[in-house]
PDB file of C-alpha atoms in Angstrom:
ATOM      1  CA  MET Y   1     -13.890 -19.697  -3.505  1.00 71.00           C
ATOM      2  CA  LYS Y   2     -15.745 -17.090  -5.563  1.00 83.00           C
ATOM      3  CA  LYS Y   3     -17.717 -18.367  -8.528  1.00 85.00           C
ATOM      4  CA  GLU Y   4     -15.982 -15.817 -10.795  1.00 86.00           C
ATOM      5  CA  ILE Y   5     -12.545 -17.111  -9.805  1.00 87.00           C
ATOM      6  CA  ILE Y   6     -13.572 -20.711 -10.490  1.00 89.00           C
ATOM      7  CA  GLN Y   7     -14.836 -19.747 -13.954  1.00 93.00           C
ATOM      8  CA  LYS Y   8     -11.662 -17.827 -14.811  1.00 93.00           C
ATOM      9  CA  LYS Y   9      -9.499 -20.697 -13.551  1.00 94.00           C
ATOM     10  CA  GLU Y  10     -11.413 -23.105 -15.762  1.00 94.00           C
ATOM     11  CA  LYS Y  11     -10.838 -20.868 -18.791  1.00 95.00           C
ATOM     12  CA  LEU Y  12      -7.143 -20.565 -17.971  1.00 95.00           C
ATOM     13  CA  GLU Y  13      -6.809 -24.306 -17.444  1.00 95.00           C
ATOM     14  CA  LYS Y  14      -8.385 -24.979 -20.829  1.00 95.00           C
ATOM     15  CA  LEU Y  15      -5.934 -22.591 -22.525  1.00 95.00           C
ATOM     16  CA  ILE Y  16      -2.973 -24.225 -20.789  1.00 95.00           C
ATOM     17  CA  LEU Y  17      -4.009 -27.771 -21.690  1.00 93.00           C
ATOM     18  CA  ASN Y  18      -4.476 -26.769 -25.339  1.00 91.00           C
ATOM     19  CA  ASN Y  19      -0.756 -26.021 -25.588  1.00 87.00           C
ATOM     20  CA  TYR Y  20       1.343 -28.527 -23.664  1.00 83.00           C
ATOM     21  CA  THR Y  21       4.725 -26.817 -23.092  1.00 92.00           C
ATOM     22  CA  GLU Y  22       7.154 -26.861 -20.171  1.00 92.00           C
ATOM     23  CA  ILE Y  23       6.267 -23.307 -19.174  1.00 95.00           C
ATOM     24  CA  ASN Y  24       2.558 -24.075 -19.392  1.00 94.00           C
ATOM     25  CA  ILE Y  25       3.095 -27.069 -17.118  1.00 94.00           C
ATOM     26  CA  ILE Y  26       4.674 -24.782 -14.494  1.00 95.00           C
ATOM     27  CA  ILE Y  27       1.714 -22.401 -14.761  1.00 96.00           C
ATOM     28  CA  TYR Y  28      -0.689 -25.335 -14.567  1.00 96.00           C
ATOM     29  CA  PHE Y  29       0.803 -26.537 -11.277  1.00 96.00           C
ATOM     30  CA  LEU Y  30       0.685 -22.994  -9.903  1.00 96.00           C
ATOM     31  CA  LEU Y  31      -2.959 -22.872 -10.967  1.00 96.00           C
ATOM     32  CA  VAL Y  32      -4.120 -26.176  -9.477  1.00 95.00           C
ATOM     33  CA  ASN Y  33      -2.218 -25.519  -6.254  1.00 95.00           C
ATOM     34  CA  HIS Y  34      -4.088 -22.215  -5.815  1.00 94.00           C
ATOM     35  CA  LYS Y  35      -0.920 -20.145  -6.220  1.00 95.00           C
ATOM     36  CA  LEU Y  36      -2.649 -17.945  -8.822  1.00 96.00           C
ATOM     37  CA  ASP Y  37      -5.965 -17.411  -7.025  1.00 95.00           C
ATOM     38  CA  ASP Y  38      -5.093 -13.924  -5.784  1.00 95.00           C
ATOM     39  CA  ILE Y  39      -3.863 -12.905  -9.243  1.00 96.00           C
ATOM     40  CA  ILE Y  40      -6.930 -14.301 -11.006  1.00 96.00           C
ATOM     41  CA  ASP Y  41      -9.230 -12.604  -8.480  1.00 94.00           C
ATOM     42  CA  LYS Y  42      -8.016  -9.177  -9.712  1.00 94.00           C
ATOM     43  CA  LEU Y  43      -8.388 -10.059 -13.387  1.00 94.00           C
ATOM     44  CA  ASP Y  44     -10.814  -7.788 -15.252  1.00 93.00           C
ATOM     45  CA  GLU Y  45     -12.865  -8.549 -18.365  1.00 91.00           C
ATOM     46  CA  LYS Y  46     -11.165  -6.038 -20.661  1.00 92.00           C
ATOM     47  CA  LYS Y  47      -9.791  -7.433 -23.896  1.00 92.00           C
ATOM     48  CA  VAL Y  48      -6.342  -6.615 -25.246  1.00 91.00           C
ATOM     49  CA  ILE Y  49      -6.792  -5.128 -28.709  1.00 85.00           C
ATOM     50  CA  LEU Y  50      -4.081  -6.181 -31.134  1.00 86.00           C
ATOM     51  CA  GLU Y  51      -2.515  -4.529 -34.159  1.00 75.00           C
ATOM     52  CA  GLN Y  52      -3.872  -5.593 -37.545  1.00 60.00           C
ATOM     53  CA  SER Y  53      -0.526  -7.257 -38.353  1.00 56.00           C
ATOM     54  CA  SER Y  54      -0.827  -9.584 -35.325  1.00 62.00           C
ATOM     55  CA  VAL Y  55      -0.771 -13.340 -35.916  1.00 61.00           C
ATOM     56  CA  VAL Y  56      -3.878 -13.598 -33.710  1.00 68.00           C
ATOM     57  CA  LYS Y  57      -6.596 -13.485 -36.367  1.00 66.00           C
ATOM     58  CA  LYS Y  58      -9.502 -12.489 -34.110  1.00 81.00           C
ATOM     59  CA  GLY Y  59      -7.736  -9.221 -33.287  1.00 81.00           C
ATOM     60  CA  TYR Y  60      -7.857  -9.394 -29.501  1.00 87.00           C
ATOM     61  CA  LEU Y  61      -6.938 -11.450 -26.449  1.00 93.00           C
ATOM     62  CA  THR Y  62      -9.256 -12.214 -23.563  1.00 94.00           C
ATOM     63  CA  SER Y  63      -8.022 -11.317 -20.073  1.00 95.00           C
ATOM     64  CA  GLU Y  64      -7.263 -15.003 -19.445  1.00 96.00           C
ATOM     65  CA  GLU Y  65      -5.255 -15.298 -22.676  1.00 95.00           C
ATOM     66  CA  GLN Y  66      -3.338 -12.144 -21.812  1.00 96.00           C
ATOM     67  CA  LEU Y  67      -2.616 -13.383 -18.285  1.00 97.00           C
ATOM     68  CA  LEU Y  68      -1.250 -16.634 -19.669  1.00 97.00           C
ATOM     69  CA  ASP Y  69       0.972 -14.663 -22.063  1.00 96.00           C
ATOM     70  CA  THR Y  70       2.333 -12.334 -19.370  1.00 97.00           C
ATOM     71  CA  LEU Y  71       3.007 -15.200 -16.967  1.00 98.00           C
ATOM     72  CA  LYS Y  72       4.810 -17.084 -19.744  1.00 97.00           C
ATOM     73  CA  TYR Y  73       6.818 -13.949 -20.497  1.00 97.00           C
ATOM     74  CA  VAL Y  74       8.073 -13.681 -16.905  1.00 97.00           C
ATOM     75  CA  ILE Y  75       9.021 -17.359 -16.763  1.00 97.00           C
ATOM     76  CA  ASP Y  76      10.626 -17.310 -20.218  1.00 97.00           C
ATOM     77  CA  CYS Y  77      12.698 -14.216 -19.359  1.00 97.00           C
ATOM     78  CA  PHE Y  78      13.801 -15.803 -16.107  1.00 97.00           C
ATOM     79  CA  ASP Y  79      14.844 -19.011 -17.861  1.00 96.00           C
ATOM     80  CA  ASN Y  80      16.767 -17.082 -20.539  1.00 95.00           C
ATOM     81  CA  GLU Y  81      18.406 -14.476 -18.294  1.00 94.00           C
ATOM     82  CA  PHE Y  82      19.033 -16.701 -15.253  1.00 95.00           C
ATOM     83  CA  TRP Y  83      19.388 -20.053 -17.008  1.00 93.00           C
ATOM     84  CA  PHE Y  84      22.091 -21.130 -14.543  1.00 91.00           C
ATOM     85  CA  ILE Y  85      19.662 -21.185 -11.583  1.00 93.00           C
ATOM     86  CA  LYS Y  86      18.310 -24.697 -11.150  1.00 84.00           C
ATOM     87  CA  THR Y  87      17.876 -24.889  -7.374  1.00 86.00           C
ATOM     88  CA  ASN Y  88      14.475 -23.636  -6.181  1.00 90.00           C
ATOM     89  CA  ARG Y  89      13.674 -22.396  -9.696  1.00 92.00           C
ATOM     90  CA  ASN Y  90       9.910 -22.878  -9.435  1.00 92.00           C
ATOM     91  CA  ILE Y  91       9.763 -21.380  -5.945  1.00 92.00           C
ATOM     92  CA  ILE Y  92      11.623 -18.313  -7.200  1.00 94.00           C
ATOM     93  CA  ILE Y  93       9.187 -18.019 -10.121  1.00 95.00           C
ATOM     94  CA  ASP Y  94       6.307 -18.079  -7.632  1.00 94.00           C
ATOM     95  CA  CYS Y  95       8.015 -15.278  -5.678  1.00 93.00           C
ATOM     96  CA  LEU Y  96       8.513 -13.213  -8.828  1.00 95.00           C
ATOM     97  CA  ILE Y  97       4.915 -13.275 -10.032  1.00 96.00           C
ATOM     98  CA  HIS Y  98       3.778 -12.232  -6.547  1.00 93.00           C
ATOM     99  CA  SER Y  99       6.308  -9.416  -6.319  1.00 90.00           C
ATOM    100  CA  SER Y 100       4.870  -5.969  -5.581  1.00 87.00           C
ATOM    101  CA  LYS Y 101       6.350  -4.882  -8.919  1.00 92.00           C
ATOM    102  CA  ALA Y 102       4.754  -7.710 -10.909  1.00 95.00           C
ATOM    103  CA  GLN Y 103       1.229  -6.344 -11.205  1.00 94.00           C
ATOM    104  CA  GLU Y 104       1.977  -3.766 -13.907  1.00 96.00           C
ATOM    105  CA  LEU Y 105       3.422  -6.465 -16.163  1.00 97.00           C
ATOM    106  CA  ILE Y 106       0.957  -9.225 -15.359  1.00 96.00           C
ATOM    107  CA  TYR Y 107      -2.129  -7.043 -15.831  1.00 96.00           C
ATOM    108  CA  SER Y 108      -0.733  -5.015 -18.716  1.00 96.00           C
ATOM    109  CA  LYS Y 109      -3.037  -4.372 -21.672  1.00 94.00           C
ATOM    110  CA  LYS Y 110      -0.091  -4.180 -24.062  1.00 94.00           C
ATOM    111  CA  TYR Y 111       0.464  -7.207 -26.278  1.00 93.00           C
ATOM    112  CA  VAL Y 112       3.584  -9.155 -25.257  1.00 93.00           C
ATOM    113  CA  GLY Y 113       4.104 -10.339 -28.829  1.00 89.00           C
ATOM    114  CA  ASP Y 114       4.324  -6.794 -30.236  1.00 88.00           C
ATOM    115  CA  ASN Y 115       7.968  -5.864 -30.940  1.00 87.00           C
ATOM    116  CA  GLN Y 116       7.357  -2.203 -30.129  1.00 90.00           C
ATOM    117  CA  HIS Y 117       6.737  -3.194 -26.499  1.00 93.00           C
ATOM    118  CA  LEU Y 118       9.946  -5.232 -26.046  1.00 94.00           C
ATOM    119  CA  ASP Y 119      11.778  -2.577 -24.010  1.00 95.00           C
ATOM    120  CA  TYR Y 120       8.668  -1.859 -21.945  1.00 96.00           C
ATOM    121  CA  PHE Y 121       8.167  -5.467 -20.880  1.00 97.00           C
ATOM    122  CA  PHE Y 122      11.849  -6.222 -20.303  1.00 97.00           C
ATOM    123  CA  GLY Y 123      12.191  -3.085 -18.181  1.00 96.00           C
ATOM    124  CA  LEU Y 124       9.287  -4.304 -16.037  1.00 97.00           C
ATOM    125  CA  PHE Y 125      10.875  -7.746 -15.789  1.00 97.00           C
ATOM    126  CA  GLN Y 126      14.100  -6.201 -14.503  1.00 97.00           C
ATOM    127  CA  GLU Y 127      12.158  -4.259 -11.869  1.00 95.00           C
ATOM    128  CA  ILE Y 128      10.465  -7.466 -10.736  1.00 96.00           C
ATOM    129  CA  MET Y 129      13.820  -9.242 -10.460  1.00 96.00           C
ATOM    130  CA  ILE Y 130      15.512  -6.575  -8.347  1.00 95.00           C
ATOM    131  CA  ASP Y 131      12.500  -5.550  -6.233  1.00 92.00           C
ATOM    132  CA  ASN Y 132      13.190  -7.672  -3.158  1.00 88.00           C
ATOM    133  CA  PHE Y 133      16.957  -7.583  -3.696  1.00 90.00           C
ATOM    134  CA  LYS Y 134      16.948  -3.788  -3.292  1.00 89.00           C
ATOM    135  CA  LYS Y 135      14.904  -4.054  -0.090  1.00 86.00           C
ATOM    136  CA  ILE Y 136      17.425  -6.478   1.377  1.00 84.00           C
ATOM    137  CA  LEU Y 137      20.335  -4.208   0.420  1.00 86.00           C
ATOM    138  CA  LEU Y 138      18.668  -1.349   2.277  1.00 83.00           C
ATOM    139  CA  TYR Y 139      18.696  -3.429   5.474  1.00 78.00           C
ATOM    140  CA  SER Y 140      22.144  -4.852   4.871  1.00 80.00           C
ATOM    141  CA  THR Y 141      25.113  -4.025   7.099  1.00 79.00           C
ATOM    142  CA  ILE Y 142      27.563  -5.462   4.558  1.00 81.00           C
ATOM    143  CA  ASP Y 143      30.169  -3.070   3.167  1.00 84.00           C
ATOM    144  CA  LEU Y 144      29.025  -2.852  -0.448  1.00 83.00           C
ATOM    145  CA  GLN Y 145      31.453  -0.182  -1.649  1.00 85.00           C
ATOM    146  CA  GLU Y 146      33.927  -2.487  -3.390  1.00 83.00           C
ATOM    147  CA  ILE Y 147      31.365  -4.553  -5.261  1.00 84.00           C
ATOM    148  CA  PHE Y 148      29.301  -1.458  -6.086  1.00 87.00           C
ATOM    149  CA  GLU Y 149      32.374   0.253  -7.552  1.00 86.00           C
ATOM    150  CA  LYS Y 150      33.353  -2.831  -9.534  1.00 82.00           C
ATOM    151  CA  ASN Y 151      29.843  -2.998 -10.994  1.00 83.00           C
ATOM    152  CA  LYS Y 152      29.687   0.790 -11.538  1.00 88.00           C
ATOM    153  CA  ILE Y 153      26.640   1.130  -9.294  1.00 90.00           C
ATOM    154  CA  LYS Y 154      25.944   4.705  -8.247  1.00 88.00           C
ATOM    155  CA  ASP Y 155      23.010   4.037  -5.924  1.00 88.00           C
ATOM    156  CA  LEU Y 156      19.992   1.748  -5.512  1.00 87.00           C
ATOM    157  CA  ASP Y 157      18.128   3.628  -8.248  1.00 90.00           C
ATOM    158  CA  ASP Y 158      20.677   2.392 -10.797  1.00 92.00           C
ATOM    159  CA  LYS Y 159      18.347  -0.316 -12.131  1.00 92.00           C
ATOM    160  CA  LYS Y 160      20.540  -1.572 -14.949  1.00 92.00           C
ATOM    161  CA  ASN Y 161      23.644  -2.149 -12.824  1.00 92.00           C
ATOM    162  CA  ILE Y 162      21.741  -3.445  -9.779  1.00 94.00           C
ATOM    163  CA  TYR Y 163      20.238  -6.001 -12.156  1.00 95.00           C
ATOM    164  CA  ARG Y 164      23.735  -6.906 -13.407  1.00 91.00           C
ATOM    165  CA  LEU Y 165      24.938  -7.313  -9.818  1.00 92.00           C
ATOM    166  CA  LEU Y 166      22.023  -9.602  -9.051  1.00 95.00           C
ATOM    167  CA  LYS Y 167      22.945 -11.766 -12.046  1.00 93.00           C
ATOM    168  CA  LEU Y 168      26.565 -11.842 -10.886  1.00 92.00           C
ATOM    169  CA  ILE Y 169      25.595 -12.971  -7.375  1.00 93.00           C
ATOM    170  CA  CYS Y 170      23.258 -15.614  -8.787  1.00 94.00           C
ATOM    171  CA  LEU Y 171      25.943 -16.872 -11.165  1.00 93.00           C
ATOM    172  CA  CYS Y 172      28.525 -17.157  -8.379  1.00 93.00           C
ATOM    173  CA  ASN Y 173      26.002 -18.956  -6.162  1.00 94.00           C
ATOM    174  CA  CYS Y 174      24.022 -20.825  -8.800  1.00 91.00           C
ATOM    175  CA  THR Y 175      23.780 -24.063  -6.804  1.00 91.00           C
ATOM    176  CA  SER Y 176      22.989 -22.412  -3.469  1.00 93.00           C
ATOM    177  CA  TYR Y 177      19.607 -22.814  -1.796  1.00 91.00           C
ATOM    178  CA  ASN Y 178      20.214 -19.398  -0.227  1.00 89.00           C
ATOM    179  CA  LEU Y 179      19.377 -17.667  -3.518  1.00 92.00           C
ATOM    180  CA  ILE Y 180      15.717 -17.927  -2.564  1.00 90.00           C
ATOM    181  CA  TYR Y 181      16.261 -15.124  -0.026  1.00 87.00           C
ATOM    182  CA  LEU Y 182      17.091 -12.680  -2.803  1.00 90.00           C
ATOM    183  CA  PHE Y 183      13.571 -13.083  -4.176  1.00 89.00           C
ATOM    184  CA  ASP Y 184      11.480 -13.861  -1.096  1.00 81.00           C
ATOM    185  CA  ASN Y 185       8.654 -11.315  -0.937  1.00 68.00           C
ATOM    186  CA  HIS Y 186       7.801 -12.078   2.676  1.00 70.00           C
ATOM    187  CA  LEU Y 187      10.785 -10.440   4.309  1.00 57.00           C
ATOM    188  CA  ASN Y 188       9.624  -9.311   7.741  1.00 50.00           C
ATOM    189  CA  THR Y 189      11.064  -8.261  11.075  1.00 51.00           C
ATOM    190  CA  SER Y 190      11.223 -11.761  12.527  1.00 56.00           C
ATOM    191  CA  GLY Y 191      13.031 -13.188   9.494  1.00 71.00           C
ATOM    192  CA  LYS Y 192      15.110 -10.173   8.521  1.00 74.00           C
ATOM    193  CA  ASN Y 193      18.268 -11.113  10.443  1.00 77.00           C
ATOM    194  CA  PHE Y 194      18.251 -14.624   9.009  1.00 79.00           C
ATOM    195  CA  CYS Y 195      17.821 -13.274   5.464  1.00 79.00           C
ATOM    196  CA  LEU Y 196      20.718 -10.863   5.975  1.00 80.00           C
ATOM    197  CA  MET Y 197      22.894 -13.701   7.257  1.00 84.00           C
ATOM    198  CA  GLN Y 198      22.185 -15.637   4.049  1.00 85.00           C
ATOM    199  CA  LEU Y 199      22.982 -12.531   2.027  1.00 86.00           C
ATOM    200  CA  GLU Y 200      26.383 -12.302   3.704  1.00 88.00           C
ATOM    201  CA  ILE Y 201      27.104 -15.892   2.663  1.00 91.00           C
ATOM    202  CA  LEU Y 202      26.098 -15.111  -0.931  1.00 93.00           C
ATOM    203  CA  PHE Y 203      28.226 -11.961  -1.035  1.00 91.00           C
ATOM    204  CA  ASP Y 204      31.213 -13.741   0.490  1.00 91.00           C
ATOM    205  CA  ARG Y 205      31.148 -16.350  -2.267  1.00 92.00           C
ATOM    206  CA  THR Y 206      30.646 -13.627  -4.881  1.00 91.00           C
ATOM    207  CA  TYR Y 207      33.731 -11.741  -3.645  1.00 87.00           C
ATOM    208  CA  LYS Y 208      35.769 -14.941  -3.965  1.00 89.00           C
ATOM    209  CA  LEU Y 209      34.515 -15.881  -7.437  1.00 89.00           C
ATOM    210  CA  GLN Y 210      33.785 -12.517  -9.026  1.00 83.00           C
ATOM    211  CA  ASP Y 211      37.045 -12.297 -11.012  1.00 82.00           C
ATOM    212  CA  ASP Y 212      36.448 -15.710 -12.603  1.00 83.00           C
ATOM    213  CA  ALA Y 213      32.810 -14.769 -13.112  1.00 80.00           C
ATOM    214  CA  PHE Y 214      33.766 -11.487 -14.796  1.00 73.00           C
ATOM    215  CA  ASN Y 215      36.102 -13.363 -17.160  1.00 76.00           C
ATOM    216  CA  PHE Y 216      33.252 -15.719 -18.035  1.00 75.00           C
ATOM    217  CA  ILE Y 217      30.857 -12.800 -18.402  1.00 65.00           C
ATOM    218  CA  HIS Y 218      33.093 -10.745 -20.673  1.00 63.00           C
ATOM    219  CA  LYS Y 219      33.898 -13.679 -22.957  1.00 62.00           C
ATOM    220  CA  GLY Y 220      30.207 -14.305 -23.571  1.00 55.00           C
ATOM    221  CA  HIS Y 221      28.911 -10.764 -23.010  1.00 51.00           C
ATOM    222  CA  PHE Y 222      26.781 -12.484 -20.410  1.00 55.00           C
ATOM    223  CA  LEU Y 223      25.567  -9.400 -18.552  1.00 53.00           C
ATOM    224  CA  ALA Y 224      25.475  -6.976 -21.450  1.00 49.00           C
TER     225      ALA Y 224
END
């Protein structure tokens, strides 16, 4: 392992252990199990300059502090938006932070705690969530017309409604181990048919439960 990576991991570990939270524990286990090595390897030395009104008195974040904040943001958003997913939660989180769409958020030089960047970061989070899901839909042979119409989806570029559909499928299949295939970044030719078979199972259950799910959703404005 590169000396630079070891040094950055040590800095990140120190930051994590200074603030013992559930999310930090997840990041810690990702760190010590070398799940973050590739992410840390691409980390630069540029500081994130903060607004004068920031609660961070020194006025900046180091790259390690910023990485910890962006990783926490992804996990926190996932827990808030997809709170009903308990099965394979940590594996899905690992998939998300290694998504091809995750780099812009993870390496962003915008401060996560700045309210003016809320829409920016949440938009990136949505893109991370639907990244692999959209790829699977492209390969799918399932007739999606009915569920697309019910969710007012025009095409696969309709990020907002694709995201809502993903939440609906996850809600209807919240205890299923097959949900992992919606987020697996390693979809390849050899595993594609198996992934699509799992998708059919997920969609079949969604078709059966979607009316009850919509009633639940509309009562709590769950997907708004």
